[in-house]
mmCIF file of C-alpha atoms in Angstrom:
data_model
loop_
_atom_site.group_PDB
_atom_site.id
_atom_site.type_symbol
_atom_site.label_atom_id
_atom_site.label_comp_id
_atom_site.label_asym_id
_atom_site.label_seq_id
_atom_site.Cartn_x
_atom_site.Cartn_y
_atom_site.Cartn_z
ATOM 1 C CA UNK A 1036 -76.838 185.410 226.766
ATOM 2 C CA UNK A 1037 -79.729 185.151 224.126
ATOM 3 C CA UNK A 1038 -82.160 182.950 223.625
ATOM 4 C CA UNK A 1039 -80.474 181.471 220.411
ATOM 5 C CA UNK A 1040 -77.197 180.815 222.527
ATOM 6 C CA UNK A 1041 -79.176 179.182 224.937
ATOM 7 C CA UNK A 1042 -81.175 176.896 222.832
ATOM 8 C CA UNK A 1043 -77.558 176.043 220.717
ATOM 9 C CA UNK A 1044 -76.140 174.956 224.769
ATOM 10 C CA UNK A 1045 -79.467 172.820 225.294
ATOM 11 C CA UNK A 1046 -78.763 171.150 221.931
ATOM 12 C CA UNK A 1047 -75.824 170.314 222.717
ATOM 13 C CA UNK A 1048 -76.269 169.236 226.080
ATOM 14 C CA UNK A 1049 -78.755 167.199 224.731
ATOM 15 C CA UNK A 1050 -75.992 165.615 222.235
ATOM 16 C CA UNK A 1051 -74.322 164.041 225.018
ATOM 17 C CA UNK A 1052 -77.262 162.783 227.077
ATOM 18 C CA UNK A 1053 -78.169 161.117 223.817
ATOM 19 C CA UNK A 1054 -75.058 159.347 223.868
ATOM 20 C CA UNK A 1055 -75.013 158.269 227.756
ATOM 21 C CA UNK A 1056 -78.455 157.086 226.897
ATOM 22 C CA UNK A 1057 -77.324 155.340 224.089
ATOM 23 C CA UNK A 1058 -74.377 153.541 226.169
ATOM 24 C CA UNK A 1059 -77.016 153.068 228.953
ATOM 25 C CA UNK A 1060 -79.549 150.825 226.459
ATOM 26 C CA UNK A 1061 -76.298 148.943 224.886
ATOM 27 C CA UNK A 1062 -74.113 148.331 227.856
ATOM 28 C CA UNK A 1063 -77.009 148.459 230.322
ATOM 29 C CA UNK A 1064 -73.879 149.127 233.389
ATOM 30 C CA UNK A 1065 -70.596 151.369 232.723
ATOM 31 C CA UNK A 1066 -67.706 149.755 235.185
ATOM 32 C CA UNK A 1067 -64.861 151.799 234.230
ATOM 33 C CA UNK A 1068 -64.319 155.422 232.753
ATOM 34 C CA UNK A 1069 -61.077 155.870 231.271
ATOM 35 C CA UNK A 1070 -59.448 159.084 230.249
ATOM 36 C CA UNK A 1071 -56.990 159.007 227.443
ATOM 37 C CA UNK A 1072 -55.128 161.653 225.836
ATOM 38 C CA UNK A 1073 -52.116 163.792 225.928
ATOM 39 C CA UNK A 1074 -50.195 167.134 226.923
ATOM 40 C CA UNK A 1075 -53.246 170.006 227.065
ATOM 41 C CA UNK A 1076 -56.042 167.239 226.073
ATOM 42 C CA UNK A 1077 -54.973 165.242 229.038
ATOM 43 C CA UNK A 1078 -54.828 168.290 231.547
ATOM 44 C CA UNK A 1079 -58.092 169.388 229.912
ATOM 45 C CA UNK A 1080 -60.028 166.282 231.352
ATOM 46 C CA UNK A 1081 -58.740 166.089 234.786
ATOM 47 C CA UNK A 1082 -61.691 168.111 236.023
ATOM 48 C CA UNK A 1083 -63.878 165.379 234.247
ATOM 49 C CA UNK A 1084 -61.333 162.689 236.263
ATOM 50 C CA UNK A 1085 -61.284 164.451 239.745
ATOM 51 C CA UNK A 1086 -65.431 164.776 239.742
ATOM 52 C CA UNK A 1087 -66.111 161.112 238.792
ATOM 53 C CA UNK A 1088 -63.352 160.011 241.448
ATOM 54 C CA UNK A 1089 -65.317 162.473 243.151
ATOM 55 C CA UNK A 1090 -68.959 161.615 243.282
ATOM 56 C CA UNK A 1091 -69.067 158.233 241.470
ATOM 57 C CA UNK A 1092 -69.659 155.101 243.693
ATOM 58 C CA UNK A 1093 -69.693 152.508 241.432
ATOM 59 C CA UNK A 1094 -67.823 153.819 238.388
ATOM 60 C CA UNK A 1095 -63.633 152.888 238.735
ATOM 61 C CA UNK A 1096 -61.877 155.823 237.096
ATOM 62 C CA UNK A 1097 -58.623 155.889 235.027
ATOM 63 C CA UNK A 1098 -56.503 158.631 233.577
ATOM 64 C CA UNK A 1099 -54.025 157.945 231.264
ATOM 65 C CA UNK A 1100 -51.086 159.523 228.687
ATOM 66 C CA UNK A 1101 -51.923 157.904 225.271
ATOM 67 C CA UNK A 1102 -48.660 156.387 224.832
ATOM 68 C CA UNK A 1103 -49.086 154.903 228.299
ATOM 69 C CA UNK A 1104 -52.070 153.649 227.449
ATOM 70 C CA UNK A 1105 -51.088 152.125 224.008
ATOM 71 C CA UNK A 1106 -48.206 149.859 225.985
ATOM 72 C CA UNK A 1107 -49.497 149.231 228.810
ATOM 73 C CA UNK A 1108 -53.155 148.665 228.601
ATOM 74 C CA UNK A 1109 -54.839 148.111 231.839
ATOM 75 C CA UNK A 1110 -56.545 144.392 232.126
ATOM 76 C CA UNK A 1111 -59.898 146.006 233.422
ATOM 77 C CA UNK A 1112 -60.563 147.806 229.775
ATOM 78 C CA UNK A 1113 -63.442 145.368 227.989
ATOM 79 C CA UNK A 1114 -66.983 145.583 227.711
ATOM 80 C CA UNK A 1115 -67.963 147.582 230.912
ATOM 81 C CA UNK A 1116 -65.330 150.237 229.737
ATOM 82 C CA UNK A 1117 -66.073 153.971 228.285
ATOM 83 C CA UNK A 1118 -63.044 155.202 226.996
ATOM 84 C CA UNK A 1119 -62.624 159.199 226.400
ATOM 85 C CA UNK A 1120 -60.139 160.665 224.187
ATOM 86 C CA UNK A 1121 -59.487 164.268 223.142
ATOM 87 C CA UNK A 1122 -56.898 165.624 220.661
ATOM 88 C CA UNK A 1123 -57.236 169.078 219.313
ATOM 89 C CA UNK A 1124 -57.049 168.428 215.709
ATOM 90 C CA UNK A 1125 -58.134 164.738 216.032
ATOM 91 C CA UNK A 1126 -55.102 164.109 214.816
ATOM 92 C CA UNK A 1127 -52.234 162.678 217.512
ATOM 93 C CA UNK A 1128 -51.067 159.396 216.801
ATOM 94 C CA UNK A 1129 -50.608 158.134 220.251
ATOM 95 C CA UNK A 1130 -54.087 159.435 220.812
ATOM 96 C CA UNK A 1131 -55.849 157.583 217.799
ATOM 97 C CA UNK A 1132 -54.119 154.506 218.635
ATOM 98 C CA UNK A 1133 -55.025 154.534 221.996
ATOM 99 C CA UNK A 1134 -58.717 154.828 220.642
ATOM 100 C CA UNK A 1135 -58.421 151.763 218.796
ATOM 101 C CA UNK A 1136 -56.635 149.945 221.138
ATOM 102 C CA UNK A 1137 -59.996 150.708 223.338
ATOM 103 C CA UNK A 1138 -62.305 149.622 220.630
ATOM 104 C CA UNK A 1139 -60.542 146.097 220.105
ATOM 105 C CA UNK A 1140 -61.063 145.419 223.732
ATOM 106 C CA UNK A 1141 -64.504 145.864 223.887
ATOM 107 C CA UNK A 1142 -64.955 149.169 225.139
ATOM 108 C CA UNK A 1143 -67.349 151.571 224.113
ATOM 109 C CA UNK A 1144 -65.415 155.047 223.162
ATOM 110 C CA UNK A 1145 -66.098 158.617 222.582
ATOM 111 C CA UNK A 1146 -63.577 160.922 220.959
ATOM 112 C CA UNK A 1147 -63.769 164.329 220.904
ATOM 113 C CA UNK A 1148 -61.644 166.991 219.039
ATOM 114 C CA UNK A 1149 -62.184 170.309 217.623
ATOM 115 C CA UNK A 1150 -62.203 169.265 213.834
ATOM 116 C CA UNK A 1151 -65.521 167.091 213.198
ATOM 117 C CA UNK A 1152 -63.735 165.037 210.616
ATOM 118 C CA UNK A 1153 -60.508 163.144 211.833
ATOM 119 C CA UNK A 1154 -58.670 160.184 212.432
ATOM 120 C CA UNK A 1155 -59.753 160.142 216.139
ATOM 121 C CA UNK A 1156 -63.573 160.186 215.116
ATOM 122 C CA UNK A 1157 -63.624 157.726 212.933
ATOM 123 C CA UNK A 1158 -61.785 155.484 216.032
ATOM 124 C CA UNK A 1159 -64.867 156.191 218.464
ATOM 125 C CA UNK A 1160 -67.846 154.918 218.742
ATOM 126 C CA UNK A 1161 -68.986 158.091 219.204
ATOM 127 C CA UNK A 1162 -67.615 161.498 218.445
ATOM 128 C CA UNK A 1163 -68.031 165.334 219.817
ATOM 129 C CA UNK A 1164 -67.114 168.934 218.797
ATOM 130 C CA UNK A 1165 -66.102 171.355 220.783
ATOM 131 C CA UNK A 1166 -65.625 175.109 220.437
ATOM 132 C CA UNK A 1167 -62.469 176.721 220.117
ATOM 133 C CA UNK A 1168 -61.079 180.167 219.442
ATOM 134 C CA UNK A 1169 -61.338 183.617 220.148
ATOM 135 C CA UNK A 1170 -65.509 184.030 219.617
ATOM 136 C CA UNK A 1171 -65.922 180.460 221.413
ATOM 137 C CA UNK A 1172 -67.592 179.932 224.872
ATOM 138 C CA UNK A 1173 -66.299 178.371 227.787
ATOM 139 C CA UNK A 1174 -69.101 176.718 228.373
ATOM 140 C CA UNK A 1175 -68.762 174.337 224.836
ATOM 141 C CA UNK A 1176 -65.172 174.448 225.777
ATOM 142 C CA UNK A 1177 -63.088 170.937 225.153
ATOM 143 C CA UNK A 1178 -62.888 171.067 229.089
ATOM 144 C CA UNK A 1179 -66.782 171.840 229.176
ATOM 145 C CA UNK A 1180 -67.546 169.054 227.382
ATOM 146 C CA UNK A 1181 -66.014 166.629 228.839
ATOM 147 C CA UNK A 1182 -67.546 167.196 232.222
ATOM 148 C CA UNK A 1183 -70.884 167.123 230.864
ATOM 149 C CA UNK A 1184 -69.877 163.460 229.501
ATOM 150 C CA UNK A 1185 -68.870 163.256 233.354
ATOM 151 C CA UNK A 1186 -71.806 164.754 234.924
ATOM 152 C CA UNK A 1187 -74.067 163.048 232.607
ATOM 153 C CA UNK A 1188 -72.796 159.568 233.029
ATOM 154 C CA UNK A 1189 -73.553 160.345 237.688
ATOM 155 C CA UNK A 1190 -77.250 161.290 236.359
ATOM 156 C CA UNK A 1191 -77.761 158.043 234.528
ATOM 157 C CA UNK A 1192 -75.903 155.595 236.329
ATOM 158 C CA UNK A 1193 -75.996 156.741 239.630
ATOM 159 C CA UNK A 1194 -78.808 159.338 240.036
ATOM 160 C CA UNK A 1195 -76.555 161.832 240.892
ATOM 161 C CA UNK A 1196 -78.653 164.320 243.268
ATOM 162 C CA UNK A 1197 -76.914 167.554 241.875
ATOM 163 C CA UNK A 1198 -77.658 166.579 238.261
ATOM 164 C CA UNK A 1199 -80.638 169.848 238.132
ATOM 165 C CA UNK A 1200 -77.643 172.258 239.161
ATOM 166 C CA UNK A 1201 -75.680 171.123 236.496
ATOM 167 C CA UNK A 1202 -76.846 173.039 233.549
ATOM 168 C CA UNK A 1203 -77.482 176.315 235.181
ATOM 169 C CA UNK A 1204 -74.165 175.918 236.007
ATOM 170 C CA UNK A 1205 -72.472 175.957 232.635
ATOM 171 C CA UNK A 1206 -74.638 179.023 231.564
ATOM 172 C CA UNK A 1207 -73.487 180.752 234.614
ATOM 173 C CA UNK A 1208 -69.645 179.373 233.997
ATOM 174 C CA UNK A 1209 -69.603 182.026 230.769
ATOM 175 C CA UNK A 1210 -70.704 184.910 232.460
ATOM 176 C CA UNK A 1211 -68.225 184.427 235.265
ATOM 177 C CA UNK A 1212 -65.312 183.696 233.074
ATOM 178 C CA UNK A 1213 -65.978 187.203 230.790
ATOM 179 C CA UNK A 1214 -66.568 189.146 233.781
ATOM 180 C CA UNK A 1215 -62.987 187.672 235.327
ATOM 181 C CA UNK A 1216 -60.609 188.003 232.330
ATOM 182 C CA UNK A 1217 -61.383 192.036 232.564
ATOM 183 C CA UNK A 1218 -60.840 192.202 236.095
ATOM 184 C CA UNK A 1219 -57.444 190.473 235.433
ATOM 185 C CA UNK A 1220 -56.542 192.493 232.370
ATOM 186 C CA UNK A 1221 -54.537 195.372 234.643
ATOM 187 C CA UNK A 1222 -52.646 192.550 236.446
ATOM 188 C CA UNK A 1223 -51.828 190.682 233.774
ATOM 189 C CA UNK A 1224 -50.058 193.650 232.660
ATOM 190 C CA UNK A 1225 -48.037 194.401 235.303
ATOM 191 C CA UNK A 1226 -47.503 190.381 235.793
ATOM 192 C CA UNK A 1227 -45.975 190.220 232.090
ATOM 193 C CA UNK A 1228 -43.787 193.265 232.572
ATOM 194 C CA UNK A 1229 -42.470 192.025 236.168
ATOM 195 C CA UNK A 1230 -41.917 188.107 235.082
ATOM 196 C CA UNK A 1231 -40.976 188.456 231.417
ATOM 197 C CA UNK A 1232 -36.839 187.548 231.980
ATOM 198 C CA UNK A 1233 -37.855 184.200 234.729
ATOM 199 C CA UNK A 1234 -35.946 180.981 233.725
ATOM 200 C CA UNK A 1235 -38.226 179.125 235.556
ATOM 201 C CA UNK A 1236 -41.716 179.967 237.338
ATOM 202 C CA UNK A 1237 -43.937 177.374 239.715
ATOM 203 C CA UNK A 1238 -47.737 177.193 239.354
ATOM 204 C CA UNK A 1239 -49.546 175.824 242.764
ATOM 205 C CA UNK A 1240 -52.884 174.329 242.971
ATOM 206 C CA UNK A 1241 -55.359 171.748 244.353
ATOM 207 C CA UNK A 1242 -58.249 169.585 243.700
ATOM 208 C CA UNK A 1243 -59.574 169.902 240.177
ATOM 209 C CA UNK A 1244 -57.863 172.764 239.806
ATOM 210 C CA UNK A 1245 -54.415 170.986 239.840
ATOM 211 C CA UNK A 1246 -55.316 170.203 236.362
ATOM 212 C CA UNK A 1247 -54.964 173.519 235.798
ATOM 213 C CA UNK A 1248 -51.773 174.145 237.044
ATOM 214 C CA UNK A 1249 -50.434 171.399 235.558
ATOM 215 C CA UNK A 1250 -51.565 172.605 231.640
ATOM 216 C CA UNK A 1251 -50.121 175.777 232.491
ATOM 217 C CA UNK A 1252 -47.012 174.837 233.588
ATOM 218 C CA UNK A 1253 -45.968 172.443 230.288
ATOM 219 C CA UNK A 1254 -48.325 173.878 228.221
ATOM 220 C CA UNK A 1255 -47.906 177.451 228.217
ATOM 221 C CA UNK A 1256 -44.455 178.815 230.126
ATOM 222 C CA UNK A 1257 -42.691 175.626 229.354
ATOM 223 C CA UNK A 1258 -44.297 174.876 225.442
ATOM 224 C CA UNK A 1259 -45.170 178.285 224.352
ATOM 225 C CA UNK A 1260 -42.701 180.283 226.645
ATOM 226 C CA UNK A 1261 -39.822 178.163 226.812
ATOM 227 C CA UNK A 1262 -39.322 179.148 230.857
ATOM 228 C CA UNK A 1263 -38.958 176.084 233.304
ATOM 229 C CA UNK A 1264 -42.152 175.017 235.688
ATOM 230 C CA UNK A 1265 -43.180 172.530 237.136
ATOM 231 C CA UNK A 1266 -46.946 172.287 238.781
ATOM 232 C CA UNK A 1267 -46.780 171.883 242.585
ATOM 233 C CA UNK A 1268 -50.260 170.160 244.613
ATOM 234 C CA UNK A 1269 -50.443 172.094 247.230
ATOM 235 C CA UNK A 1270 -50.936 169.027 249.688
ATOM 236 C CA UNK A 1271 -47.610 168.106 248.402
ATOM 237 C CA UNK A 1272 -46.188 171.438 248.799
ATOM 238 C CA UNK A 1273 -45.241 171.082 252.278
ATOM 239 C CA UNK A 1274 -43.503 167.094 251.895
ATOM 240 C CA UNK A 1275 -40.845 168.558 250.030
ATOM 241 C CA UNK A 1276 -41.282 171.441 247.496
ATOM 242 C CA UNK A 1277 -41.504 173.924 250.357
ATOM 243 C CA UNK A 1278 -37.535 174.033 250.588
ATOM 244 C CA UNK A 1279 -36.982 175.800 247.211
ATOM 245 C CA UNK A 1280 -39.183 178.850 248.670
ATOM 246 C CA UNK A 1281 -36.790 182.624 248.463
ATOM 247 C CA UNK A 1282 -37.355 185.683 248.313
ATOM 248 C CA UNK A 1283 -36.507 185.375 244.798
ATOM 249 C CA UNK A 1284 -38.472 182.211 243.141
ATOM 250 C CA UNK A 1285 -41.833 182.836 241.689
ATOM 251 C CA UNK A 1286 -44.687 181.095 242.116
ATOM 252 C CA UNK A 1287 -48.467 181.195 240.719
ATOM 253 C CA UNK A 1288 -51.289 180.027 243.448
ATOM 254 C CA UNK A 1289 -54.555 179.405 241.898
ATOM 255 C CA UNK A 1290 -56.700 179.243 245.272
ATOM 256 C CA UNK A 1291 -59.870 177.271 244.579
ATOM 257 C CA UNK A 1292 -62.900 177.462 246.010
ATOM 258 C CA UNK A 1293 -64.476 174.061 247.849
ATOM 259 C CA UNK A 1294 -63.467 171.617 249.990
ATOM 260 C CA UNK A 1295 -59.626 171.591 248.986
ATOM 261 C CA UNK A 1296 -59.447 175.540 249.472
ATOM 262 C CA UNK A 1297 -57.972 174.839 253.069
ATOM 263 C CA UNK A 1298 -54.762 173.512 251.692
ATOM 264 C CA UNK A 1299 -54.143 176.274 249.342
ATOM 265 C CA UNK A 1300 -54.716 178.761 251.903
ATOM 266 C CA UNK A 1301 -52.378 176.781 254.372
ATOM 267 C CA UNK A 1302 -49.462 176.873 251.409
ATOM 268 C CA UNK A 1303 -50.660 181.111 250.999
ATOM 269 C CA UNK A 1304 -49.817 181.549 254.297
ATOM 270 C CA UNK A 1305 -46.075 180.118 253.866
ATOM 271 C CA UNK A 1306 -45.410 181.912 250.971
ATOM 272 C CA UNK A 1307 -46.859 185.097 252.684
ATOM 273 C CA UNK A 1308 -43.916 184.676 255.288
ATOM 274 C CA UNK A 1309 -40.974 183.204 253.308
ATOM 275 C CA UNK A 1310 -41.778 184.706 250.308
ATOM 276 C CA UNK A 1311 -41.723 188.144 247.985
ATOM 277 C CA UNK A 1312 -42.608 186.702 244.071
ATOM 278 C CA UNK A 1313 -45.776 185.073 244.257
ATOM 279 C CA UNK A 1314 -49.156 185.939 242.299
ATOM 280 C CA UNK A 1315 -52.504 184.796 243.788
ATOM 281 C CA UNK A 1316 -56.133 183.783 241.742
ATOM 282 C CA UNK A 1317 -58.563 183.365 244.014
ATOM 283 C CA UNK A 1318 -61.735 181.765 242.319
ATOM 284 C CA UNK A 1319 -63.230 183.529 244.918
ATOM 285 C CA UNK A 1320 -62.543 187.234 243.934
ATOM 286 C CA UNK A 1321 -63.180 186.318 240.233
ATOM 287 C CA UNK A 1322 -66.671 185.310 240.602
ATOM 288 C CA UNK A 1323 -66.998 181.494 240.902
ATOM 289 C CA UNK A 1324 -69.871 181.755 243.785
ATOM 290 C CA UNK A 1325 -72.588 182.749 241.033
ATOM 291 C CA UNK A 1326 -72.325 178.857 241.110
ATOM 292 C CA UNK A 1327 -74.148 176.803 243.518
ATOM 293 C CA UNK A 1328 -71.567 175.679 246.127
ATOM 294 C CA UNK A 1329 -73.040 172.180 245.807
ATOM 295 C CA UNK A 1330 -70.969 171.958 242.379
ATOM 296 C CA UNK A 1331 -68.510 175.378 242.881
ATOM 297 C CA UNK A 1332 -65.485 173.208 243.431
ATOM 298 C CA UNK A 1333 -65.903 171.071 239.941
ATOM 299 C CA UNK A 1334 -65.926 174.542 237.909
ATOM 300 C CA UNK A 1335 -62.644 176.009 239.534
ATOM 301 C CA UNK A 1336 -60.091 175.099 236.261
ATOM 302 C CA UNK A 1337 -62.358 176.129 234.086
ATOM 303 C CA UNK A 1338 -62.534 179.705 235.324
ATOM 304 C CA UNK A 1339 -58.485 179.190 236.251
ATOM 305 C CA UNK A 1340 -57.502 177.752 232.752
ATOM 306 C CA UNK A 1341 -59.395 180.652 230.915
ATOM 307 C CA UNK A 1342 -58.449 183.664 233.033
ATOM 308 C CA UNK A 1343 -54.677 182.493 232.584
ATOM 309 C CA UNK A 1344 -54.987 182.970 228.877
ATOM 310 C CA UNK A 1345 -54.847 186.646 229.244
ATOM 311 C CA UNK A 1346 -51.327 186.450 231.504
ATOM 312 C CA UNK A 1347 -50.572 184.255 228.679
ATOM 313 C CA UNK A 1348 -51.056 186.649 226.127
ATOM 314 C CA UNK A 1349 -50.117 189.385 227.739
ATOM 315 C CA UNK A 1350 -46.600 187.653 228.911
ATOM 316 C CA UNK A 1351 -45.864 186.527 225.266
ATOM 317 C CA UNK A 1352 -46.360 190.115 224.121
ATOM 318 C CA UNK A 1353 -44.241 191.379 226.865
ATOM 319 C CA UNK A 1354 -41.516 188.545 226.211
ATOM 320 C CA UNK A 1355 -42.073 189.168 222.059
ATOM 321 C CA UNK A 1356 -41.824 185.226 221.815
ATOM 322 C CA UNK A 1357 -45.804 184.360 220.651
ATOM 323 C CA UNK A 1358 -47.714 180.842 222.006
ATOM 324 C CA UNK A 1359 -47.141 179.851 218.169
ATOM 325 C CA UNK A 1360 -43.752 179.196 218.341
ATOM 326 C CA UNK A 1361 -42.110 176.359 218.628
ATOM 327 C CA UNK A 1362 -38.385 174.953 218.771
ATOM 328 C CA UNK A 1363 -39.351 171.107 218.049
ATOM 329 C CA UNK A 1364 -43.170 170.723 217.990
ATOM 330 C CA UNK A 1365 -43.924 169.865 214.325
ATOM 331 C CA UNK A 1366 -40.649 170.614 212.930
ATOM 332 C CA UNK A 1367 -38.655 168.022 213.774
ATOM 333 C CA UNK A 1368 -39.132 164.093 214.390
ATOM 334 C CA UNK A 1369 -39.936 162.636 217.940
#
């Protein structure tokens, strides 16, 4: 990494402890931190979710759909509120009116989205940018961001002791992530060729890593694949989704690293035994320990979400059916 990458992360670093700050000096105390937004947005901030639920003693967390949200406001939003909401193009309906909806009851909101100039910026108090595409870094990711927001909000309001690892961390997140996608590339090959004709695939995970299983399973085999999934918690795996195990049934295990690891490698094990069609990422093999094991665990979908693009890409090549297409997104009404 340069120097000029590194001084464009510390600016925008800075960006968001600006805005904590700012919320700090207005609303002197921040009671509630609410995430709002939907399909991949939503998914995107559970990492933000699980470390506040995490590490925050004083702060009550929520995590809601938009649409939820929207109809069935919780009483506890007002003036001791931050409200987040993300939407890719700043755009989604349910999404800006759940921004709104925030703002009439008091509470202060950020919105972040990829385009600087959209509906769901001009419903925040405060808006963000994030980086997206093919040149972008994980480390300004959508994802990225928002646990910064996160991270930043335990440093001010609750002198979080970790808060010196923090950026470090994200520098180190990039490095990780690049150096994981090519030792994937060779399995992602063979994955795609052995998995392209599945009607339905599971993806298995834990902690704030579920998050990650759950934006691969609707986002990408059952949005931009059109196979069946469903994300499985692996501390739920054994109270009932255990049954469906064959030899036949396929199943992704992302297998974080932290204090949650334990129940992965419990539901590893099982599938070890009673199973033939499974594929394992282990944030341990790709690389995740270049991050201080005080904060490892936090970082886990971020590594998991971006080292599944390439079996995305490399299963829609395989399957000829690209992650642009869509049967009903955007072409019809809903």
């Amino acid at each position: 990494m340069d120097a000029g990458t590194v001084l464009l992360l510390w600016e925008v670093y800075m960006t968001v402890s600006e805005i904590i700050a700012d919320l700090k000096e207005k609303r002197e105390e921040i009671r509630e931190v609410v995430f709002v937004a939907c399909g991949g947005s939503l998914a995107a901030m559970y990492p933000a979710k699980y470390l506040l639920e995490s590490e925050a003693s004083n702060v009550r967390v929520g995590y809601f759909s938009s649409n939820e949200f929207v109809h069935a406001t919780p009483k506890y939003i007002g003036e001791t509120s931050l409200v987040i909401a993300t939407s890719h193009q700043g755009n989604t309906p349910e999404t800006v009116e759940a921004a709104r909806v925030a703002s009439s009851r008091g509470a202060a909101v950020i919105s972040i989205a990829f385009k600087p100039d959209s509906l769901l910026s001009e419903a925040g108090d405060h808006s963000l940018v994030y980086e997206y595409g093919p040149q972008s870094r994980v480390s300004e990711s959508k994802a990225a961001l928002v646990m910064k927001i996160a991270f930043e909000i335990l440093k001010v309001f609750e002198n979080y002791e970790n808060a010196p690892l923090v950026e470090s961390s994200f520098e180190k997140l990039d490095v990780v992530v690049r150096k994981a996608k090519a030792l994937v590339k060779r399995r992602a090959e063979e994955f795609a060729k052995e998995y392209k004709d599945e009607k339905n695939i599971y993806v298995m995970g834990s902690g704030s890593a579920y998050g990650a299983a759950y934006a691969y399973s609707i986002c990408i085999l059952m949005e931009m694949q059109w196979i069946n999934s469903s994300s499985i918690h692996t501390g739920e795996f054994f109270h009932g989704p255990f049954e469906i195990v064959d030899y036949e049934t396929p199943f992704i295990l992302l297998m974080s690293e932290g204090r949650t690891r334990n129940l992965d490698e419990r539901a590893l094990k099982f599938l070890e035994k009673y199973a033939r069609r499974f594929v394992v990422l282990d944030a341990k093999e790709l690389g995740i320990n270049l991050i201080d094991d005080s904060v490892v665990e936090f970082f886990n979908p971020l590594v998991f979400s971006n080292v599944l693009s390439v079996y995305s890409e490399e299963l829609a090549l395989e399957r000829d059916h690209p992650l642009s297409r869509r049967r009903y997104m955007w072409k019809v009404e809903y």
